[in-house]
mmCIF file of C-alpha atoms in Angstrom:
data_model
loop_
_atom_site.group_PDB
_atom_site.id
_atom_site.type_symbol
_atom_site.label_atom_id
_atom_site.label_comp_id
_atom_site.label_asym_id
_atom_site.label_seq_id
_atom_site.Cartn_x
_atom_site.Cartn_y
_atom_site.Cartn_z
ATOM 1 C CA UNK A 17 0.000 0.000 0.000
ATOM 2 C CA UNK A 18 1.227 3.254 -0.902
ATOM 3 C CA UNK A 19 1.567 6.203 1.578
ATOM 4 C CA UNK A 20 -0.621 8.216 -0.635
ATOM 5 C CA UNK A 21 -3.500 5.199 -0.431
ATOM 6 C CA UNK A 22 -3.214 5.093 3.180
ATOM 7 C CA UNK A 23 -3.903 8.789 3.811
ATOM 8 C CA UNK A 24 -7.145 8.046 1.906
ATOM 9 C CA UNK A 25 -7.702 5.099 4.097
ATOM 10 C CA UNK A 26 -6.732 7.274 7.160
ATOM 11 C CA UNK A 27 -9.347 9.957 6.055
ATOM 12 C CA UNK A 28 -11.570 7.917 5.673
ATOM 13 C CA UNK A 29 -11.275 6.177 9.182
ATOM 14 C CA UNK A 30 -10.829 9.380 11.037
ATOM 15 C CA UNK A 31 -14.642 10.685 8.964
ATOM 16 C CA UNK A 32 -15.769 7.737 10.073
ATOM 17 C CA UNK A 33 -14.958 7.834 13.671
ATOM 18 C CA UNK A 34 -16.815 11.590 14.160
ATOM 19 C CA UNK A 35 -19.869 9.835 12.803
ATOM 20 C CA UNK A 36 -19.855 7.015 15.007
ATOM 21 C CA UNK A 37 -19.340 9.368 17.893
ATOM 22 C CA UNK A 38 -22.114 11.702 16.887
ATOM 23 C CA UNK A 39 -24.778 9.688 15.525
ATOM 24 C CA UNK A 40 -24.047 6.223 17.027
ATOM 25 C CA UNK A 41 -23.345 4.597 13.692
ATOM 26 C CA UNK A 42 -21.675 5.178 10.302
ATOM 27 C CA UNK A 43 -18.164 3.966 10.968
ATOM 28 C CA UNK A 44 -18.503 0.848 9.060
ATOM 29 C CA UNK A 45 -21.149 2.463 6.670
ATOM 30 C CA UNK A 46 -18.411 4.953 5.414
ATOM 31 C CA UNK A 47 -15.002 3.391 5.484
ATOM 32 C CA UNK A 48 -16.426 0.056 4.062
ATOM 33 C CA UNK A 49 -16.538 1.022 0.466
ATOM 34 C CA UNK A 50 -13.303 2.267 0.223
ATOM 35 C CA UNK A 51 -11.165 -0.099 2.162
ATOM 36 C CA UNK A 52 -12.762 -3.009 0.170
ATOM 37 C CA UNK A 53 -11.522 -1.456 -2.831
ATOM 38 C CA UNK A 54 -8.089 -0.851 -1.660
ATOM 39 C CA UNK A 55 -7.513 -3.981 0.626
ATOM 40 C CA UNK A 56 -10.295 -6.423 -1.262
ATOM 41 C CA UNK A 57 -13.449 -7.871 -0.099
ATOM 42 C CA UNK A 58 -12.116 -9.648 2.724
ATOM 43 C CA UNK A 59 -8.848 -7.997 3.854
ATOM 44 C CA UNK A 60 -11.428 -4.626 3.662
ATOM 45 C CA UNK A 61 -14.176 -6.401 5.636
ATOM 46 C CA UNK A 62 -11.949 -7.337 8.528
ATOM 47 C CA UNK A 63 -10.092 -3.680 8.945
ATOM 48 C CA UNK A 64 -13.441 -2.613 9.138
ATOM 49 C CA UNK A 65 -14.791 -4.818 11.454
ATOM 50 C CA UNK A 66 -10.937 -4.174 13.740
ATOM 51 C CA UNK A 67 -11.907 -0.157 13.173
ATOM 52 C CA UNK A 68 -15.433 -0.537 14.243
ATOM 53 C CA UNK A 69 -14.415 -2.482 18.137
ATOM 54 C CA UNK A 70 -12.488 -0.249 18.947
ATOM 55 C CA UNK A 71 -13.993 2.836 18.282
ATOM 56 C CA UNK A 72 -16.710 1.608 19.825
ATOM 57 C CA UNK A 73 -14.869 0.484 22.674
ATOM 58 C CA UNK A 74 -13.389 3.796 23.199
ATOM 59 C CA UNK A 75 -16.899 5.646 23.126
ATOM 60 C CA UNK A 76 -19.373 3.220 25.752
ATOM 61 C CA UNK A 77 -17.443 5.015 28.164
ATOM 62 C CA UNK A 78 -18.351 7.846 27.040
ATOM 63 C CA UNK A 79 -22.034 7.530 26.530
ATOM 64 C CA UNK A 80 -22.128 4.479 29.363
ATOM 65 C CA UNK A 81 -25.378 6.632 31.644
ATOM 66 C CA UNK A 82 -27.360 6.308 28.737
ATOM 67 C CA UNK A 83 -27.252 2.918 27.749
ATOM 68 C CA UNK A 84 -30.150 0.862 27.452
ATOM 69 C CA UNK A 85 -29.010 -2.450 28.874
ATOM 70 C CA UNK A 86 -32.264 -4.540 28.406
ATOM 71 C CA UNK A 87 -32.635 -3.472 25.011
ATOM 72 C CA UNK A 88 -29.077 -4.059 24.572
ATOM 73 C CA UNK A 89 -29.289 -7.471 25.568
ATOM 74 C CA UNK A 90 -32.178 -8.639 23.331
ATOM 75 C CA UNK A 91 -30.168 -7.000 20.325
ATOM 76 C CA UNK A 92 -27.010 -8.468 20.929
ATOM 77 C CA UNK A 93 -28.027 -12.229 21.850
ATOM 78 C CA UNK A 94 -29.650 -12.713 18.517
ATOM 79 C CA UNK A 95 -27.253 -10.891 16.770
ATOM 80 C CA UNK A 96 -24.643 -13.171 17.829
ATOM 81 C CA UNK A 97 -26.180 -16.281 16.373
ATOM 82 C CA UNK A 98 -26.604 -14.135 13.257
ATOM 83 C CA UNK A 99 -23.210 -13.524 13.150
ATOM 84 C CA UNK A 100 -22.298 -17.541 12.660
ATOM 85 C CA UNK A 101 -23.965 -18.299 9.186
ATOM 86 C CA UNK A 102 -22.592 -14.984 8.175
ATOM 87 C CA UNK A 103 -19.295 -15.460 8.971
ATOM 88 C CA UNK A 104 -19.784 -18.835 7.283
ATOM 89 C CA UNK A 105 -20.888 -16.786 4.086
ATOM 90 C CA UNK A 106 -18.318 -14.362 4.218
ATOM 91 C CA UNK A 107 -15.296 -16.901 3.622
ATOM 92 C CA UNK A 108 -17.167 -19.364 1.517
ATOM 93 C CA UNK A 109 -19.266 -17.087 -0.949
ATOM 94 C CA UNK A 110 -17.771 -14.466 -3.238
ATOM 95 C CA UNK A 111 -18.074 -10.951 -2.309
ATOM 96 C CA UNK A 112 -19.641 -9.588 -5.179
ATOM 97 C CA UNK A 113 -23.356 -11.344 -4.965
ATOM 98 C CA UNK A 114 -23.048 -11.056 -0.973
ATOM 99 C CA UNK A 115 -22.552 -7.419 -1.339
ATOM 100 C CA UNK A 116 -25.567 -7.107 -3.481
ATOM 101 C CA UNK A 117 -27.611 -9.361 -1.384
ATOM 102 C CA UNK A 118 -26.867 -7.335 1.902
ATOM 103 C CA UNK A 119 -27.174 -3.672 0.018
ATOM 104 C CA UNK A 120 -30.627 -4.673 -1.591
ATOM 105 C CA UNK A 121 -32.144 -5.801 1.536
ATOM 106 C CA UNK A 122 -31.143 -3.140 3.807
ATOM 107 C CA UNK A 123 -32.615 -0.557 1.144
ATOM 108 C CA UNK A 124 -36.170 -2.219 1.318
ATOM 109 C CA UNK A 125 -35.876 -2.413 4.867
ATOM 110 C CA UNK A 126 -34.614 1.013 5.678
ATOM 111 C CA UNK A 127 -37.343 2.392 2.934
ATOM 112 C CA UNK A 128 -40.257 -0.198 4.176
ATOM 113 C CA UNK A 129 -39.644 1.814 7.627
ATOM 114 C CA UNK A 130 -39.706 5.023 6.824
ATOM 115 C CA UNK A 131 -43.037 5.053 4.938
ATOM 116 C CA UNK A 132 -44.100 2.803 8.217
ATOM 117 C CA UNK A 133 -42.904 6.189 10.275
ATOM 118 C CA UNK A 134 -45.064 8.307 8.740
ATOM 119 C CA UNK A 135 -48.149 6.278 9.568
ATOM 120 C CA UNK A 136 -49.564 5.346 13.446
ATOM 121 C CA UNK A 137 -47.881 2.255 12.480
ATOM 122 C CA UNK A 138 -45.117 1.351 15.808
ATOM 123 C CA UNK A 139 -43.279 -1.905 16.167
ATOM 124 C CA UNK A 140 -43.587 -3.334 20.049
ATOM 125 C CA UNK A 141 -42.714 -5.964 21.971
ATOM 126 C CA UNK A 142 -39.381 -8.165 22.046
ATOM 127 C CA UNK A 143 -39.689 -10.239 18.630
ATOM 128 C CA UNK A 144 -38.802 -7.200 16.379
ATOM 129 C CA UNK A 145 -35.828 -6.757 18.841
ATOM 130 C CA UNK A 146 -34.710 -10.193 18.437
ATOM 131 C CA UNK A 147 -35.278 -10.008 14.420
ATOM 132 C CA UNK A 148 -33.058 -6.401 13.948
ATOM 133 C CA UNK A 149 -30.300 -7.847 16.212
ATOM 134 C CA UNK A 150 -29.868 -11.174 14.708
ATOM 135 C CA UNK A 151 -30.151 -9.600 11.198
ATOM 136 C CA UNK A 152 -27.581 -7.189 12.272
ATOM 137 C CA UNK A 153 -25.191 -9.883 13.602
ATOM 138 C CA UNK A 154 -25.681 -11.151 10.161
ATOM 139 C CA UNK A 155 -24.803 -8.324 7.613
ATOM 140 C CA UNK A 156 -21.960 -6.982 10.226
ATOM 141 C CA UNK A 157 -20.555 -10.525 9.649
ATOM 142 C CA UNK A 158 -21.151 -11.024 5.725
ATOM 143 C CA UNK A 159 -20.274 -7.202 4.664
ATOM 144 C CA UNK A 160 -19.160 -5.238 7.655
ATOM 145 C CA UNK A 161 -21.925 -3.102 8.155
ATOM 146 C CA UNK A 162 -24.903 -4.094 11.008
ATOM 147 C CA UNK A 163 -26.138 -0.411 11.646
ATOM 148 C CA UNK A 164 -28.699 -0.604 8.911
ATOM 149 C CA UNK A 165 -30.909 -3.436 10.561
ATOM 150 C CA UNK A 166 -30.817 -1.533 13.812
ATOM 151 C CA UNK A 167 -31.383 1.674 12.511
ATOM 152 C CA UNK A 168 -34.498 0.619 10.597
ATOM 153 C CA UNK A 169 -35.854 -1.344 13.854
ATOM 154 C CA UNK A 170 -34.839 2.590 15.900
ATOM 155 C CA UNK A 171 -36.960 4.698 13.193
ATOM 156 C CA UNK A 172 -40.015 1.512 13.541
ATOM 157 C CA UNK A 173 -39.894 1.459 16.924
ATOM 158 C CA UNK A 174 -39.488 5.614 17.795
ATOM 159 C CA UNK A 175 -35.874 4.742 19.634
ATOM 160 C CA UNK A 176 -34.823 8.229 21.230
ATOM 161 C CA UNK A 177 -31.821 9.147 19.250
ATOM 162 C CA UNK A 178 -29.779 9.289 22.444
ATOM 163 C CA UNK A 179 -30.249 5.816 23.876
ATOM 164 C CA UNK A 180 -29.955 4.701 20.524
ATOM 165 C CA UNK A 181 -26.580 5.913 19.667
ATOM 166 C CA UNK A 182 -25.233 4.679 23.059
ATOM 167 C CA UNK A 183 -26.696 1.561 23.363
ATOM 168 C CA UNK A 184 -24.734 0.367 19.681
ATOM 169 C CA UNK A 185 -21.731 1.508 21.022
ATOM 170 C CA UNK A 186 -21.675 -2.435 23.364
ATOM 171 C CA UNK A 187 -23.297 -3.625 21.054
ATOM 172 C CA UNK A 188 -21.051 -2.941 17.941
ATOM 173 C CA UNK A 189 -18.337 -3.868 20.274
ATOM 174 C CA UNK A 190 -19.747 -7.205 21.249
ATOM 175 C CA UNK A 191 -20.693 -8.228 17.709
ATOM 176 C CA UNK A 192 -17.452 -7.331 16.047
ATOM 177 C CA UNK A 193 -15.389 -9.129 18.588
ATOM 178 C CA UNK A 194 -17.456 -12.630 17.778
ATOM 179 C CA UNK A 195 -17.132 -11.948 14.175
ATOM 180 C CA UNK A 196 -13.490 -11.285 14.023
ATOM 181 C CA UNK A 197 -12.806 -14.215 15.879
ATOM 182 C CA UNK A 198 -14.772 -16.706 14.035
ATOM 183 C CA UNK A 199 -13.568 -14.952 10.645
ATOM 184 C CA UNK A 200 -9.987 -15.503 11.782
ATOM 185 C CA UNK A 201 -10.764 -18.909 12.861
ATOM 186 C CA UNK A 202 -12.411 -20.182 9.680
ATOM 187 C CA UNK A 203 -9.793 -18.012 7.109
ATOM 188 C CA UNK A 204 -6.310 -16.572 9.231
ATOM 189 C CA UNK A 205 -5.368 -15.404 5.996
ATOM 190 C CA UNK A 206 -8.054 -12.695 5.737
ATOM 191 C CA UNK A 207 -6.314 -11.010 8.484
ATOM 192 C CA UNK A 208 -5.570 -7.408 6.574
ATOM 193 C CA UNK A 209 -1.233 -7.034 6.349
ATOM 194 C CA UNK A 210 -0.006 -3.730 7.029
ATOM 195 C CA UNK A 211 2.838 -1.980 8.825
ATOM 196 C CA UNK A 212 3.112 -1.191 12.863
ATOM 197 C CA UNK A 213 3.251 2.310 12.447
ATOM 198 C CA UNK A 214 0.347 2.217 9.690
ATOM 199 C CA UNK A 215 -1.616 0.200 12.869
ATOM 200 C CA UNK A 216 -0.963 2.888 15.181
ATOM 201 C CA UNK A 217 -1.663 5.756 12.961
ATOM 202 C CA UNK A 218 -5.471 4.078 12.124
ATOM 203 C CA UNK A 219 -5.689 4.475 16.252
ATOM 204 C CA UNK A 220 -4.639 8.084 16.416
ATOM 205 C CA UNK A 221 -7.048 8.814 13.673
ATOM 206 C CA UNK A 222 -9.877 7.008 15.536
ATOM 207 C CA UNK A 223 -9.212 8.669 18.543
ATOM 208 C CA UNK A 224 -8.877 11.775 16.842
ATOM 209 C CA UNK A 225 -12.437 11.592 15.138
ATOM 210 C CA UNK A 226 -14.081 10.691 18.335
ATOM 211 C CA UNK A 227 -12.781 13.565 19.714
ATOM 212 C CA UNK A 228 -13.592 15.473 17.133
ATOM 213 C CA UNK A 229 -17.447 13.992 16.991
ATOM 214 C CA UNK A 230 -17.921 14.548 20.647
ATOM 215 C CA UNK A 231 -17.073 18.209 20.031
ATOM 216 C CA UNK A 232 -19.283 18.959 16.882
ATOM 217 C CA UNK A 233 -21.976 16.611 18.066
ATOM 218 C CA UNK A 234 -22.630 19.588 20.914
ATOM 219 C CA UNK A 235 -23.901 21.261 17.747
ATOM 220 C CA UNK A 236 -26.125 18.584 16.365
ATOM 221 C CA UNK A 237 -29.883 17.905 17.710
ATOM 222 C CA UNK A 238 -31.252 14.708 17.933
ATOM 223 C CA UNK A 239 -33.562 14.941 15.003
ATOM 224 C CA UNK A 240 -30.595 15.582 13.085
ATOM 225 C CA UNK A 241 -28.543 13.163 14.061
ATOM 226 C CA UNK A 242 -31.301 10.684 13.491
ATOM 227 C CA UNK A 243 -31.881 11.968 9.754
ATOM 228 C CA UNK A 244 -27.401 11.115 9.483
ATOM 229 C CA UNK A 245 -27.648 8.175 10.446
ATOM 230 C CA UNK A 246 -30.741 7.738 8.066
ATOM 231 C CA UNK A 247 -28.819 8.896 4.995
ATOM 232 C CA UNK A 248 -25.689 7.294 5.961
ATOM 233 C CA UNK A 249 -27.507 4.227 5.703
ATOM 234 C CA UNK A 250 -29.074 4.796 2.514
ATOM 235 C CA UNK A 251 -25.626 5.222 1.405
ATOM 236 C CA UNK A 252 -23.844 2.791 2.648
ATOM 237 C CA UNK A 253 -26.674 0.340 1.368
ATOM 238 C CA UNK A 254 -26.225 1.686 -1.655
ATOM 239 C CA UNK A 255 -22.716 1.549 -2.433
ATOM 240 C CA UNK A 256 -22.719 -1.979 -1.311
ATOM 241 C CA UNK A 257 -25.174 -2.817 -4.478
ATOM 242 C CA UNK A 258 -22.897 -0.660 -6.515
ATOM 243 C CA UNK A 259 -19.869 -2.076 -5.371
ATOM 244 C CA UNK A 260 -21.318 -5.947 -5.912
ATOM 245 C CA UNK A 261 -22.894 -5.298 -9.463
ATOM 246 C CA UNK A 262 -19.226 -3.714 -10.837
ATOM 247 C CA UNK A 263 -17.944 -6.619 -9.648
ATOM 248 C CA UNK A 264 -20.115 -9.023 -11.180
ATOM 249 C CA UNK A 265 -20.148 -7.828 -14.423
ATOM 250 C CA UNK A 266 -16.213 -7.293 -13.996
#
């Protein structure tokens, strides 16, 4: 990788990072696309997933008083057995129809919920819970990005944007951990190769974008934040279908 490439990759981490601080999600949603590009499908996948722990590590304490622990824990036990058949996937399917698989469905579920949201119409009770975390667990594991599930289960369900964004933050942390482990196990050679100092510069820049999040996100009102993390969704969701059909008909 060339110093020039990395500074794009490092950009793009350190974006990232001030919108997982403010809105609770994006990290994954906006390095994805270009670090499977630079470092391939599965190389990309796993930096992302490494990226996404630990920024998410370094923000629960941060945002730890407004957790939501029981919803936390009915997201995040489904989730991980989600995150086992797509971990499977990930290492035994090519990228390209994956990616399109995962884009296509978040799109009609992020756009099924927000004409939902502007009807009476209000998801309750513990089974749509159980259905956005383990289809989180799943996409996180297949394509690196499990915000999009959540997020359409948050706008479905009227999740306050605050306990939202803090309550991913253990969650991210706790579904990224199982999936780089059972990545590693199934495939060690997926495990992205780069420098020590490259390593520790991706960890400035993270800690540098949370920083810098935490600062502008005194600036940002809820509402906002929740349309963000809307649109960064859309995008990321859509890039992913992009991404997949250039590759197919590559």
């Amino acid at each position: 990788m060339t110093l020039g490439i990395f500074c794009i990759v490092l950009a793009s981490i350190l974006v990232g990072a001030v919108a997982q601080r403010i809105a609770g999600l994006g990290f994954a949603l906006l390095i994805a696309p270009f670090l499977v590009i630079i470092l391939g499908p599965h190389a990309g996948v796993l930096l992302v997933n490494i990226c996404g722990v630990v920024s998410s590590a370094i923000i629960v304490g941060r945002v730890w008083k407004d957790i939501d622990w029981s919803m936390f824990r009915w997201l995040v036990l489904p989730s991980l057995l989600g995150s086992v058949p797509g971990s499977f996937l990930a290492v035994a399917v090519p990228s390209a129809p994956l990616s399109v698989t995962v884009g296509a469905v978040v799109l009609v579920a992020l756009t099924i919920s927000l004409v939902l949201q502007r009807s009476d119409v209000v998801v309750r009770g513990n089974a749509p819970k159980a259905v956005a975390g383990f289809t989180a667990g799943l996409t996180n594991s297949m394509a690196g990005v499990g915000g999009p599930a959540v997020s359409a289960y948050a706008v479905l369900s009227r999740w306050p944007q605050r306990a939202f964004a803090a309550t991913l933050q253990p969650f991210f942390v706790c579904i990224g951990i199982v999936t780089l482990v059972l990545k590693l196990v199934l495939d060690p050679s997926q495990a992205p190769v780069l420098a020590a100092w490259m390593w520790v510069a991706i960890g400035l820049a993270i800690i540098a974008g949370i920083y810098a999040g935490e600062k502008l996100g005194r600036f940002v009102r809820d509402d906002q934040a929740r349309l963000f993390v809307i649109v960064i969704a859309f995008v990321g969701a859509a890039l992913a279908v992009v991404k997949g059909v250039l590759d197919l008909s590559a």
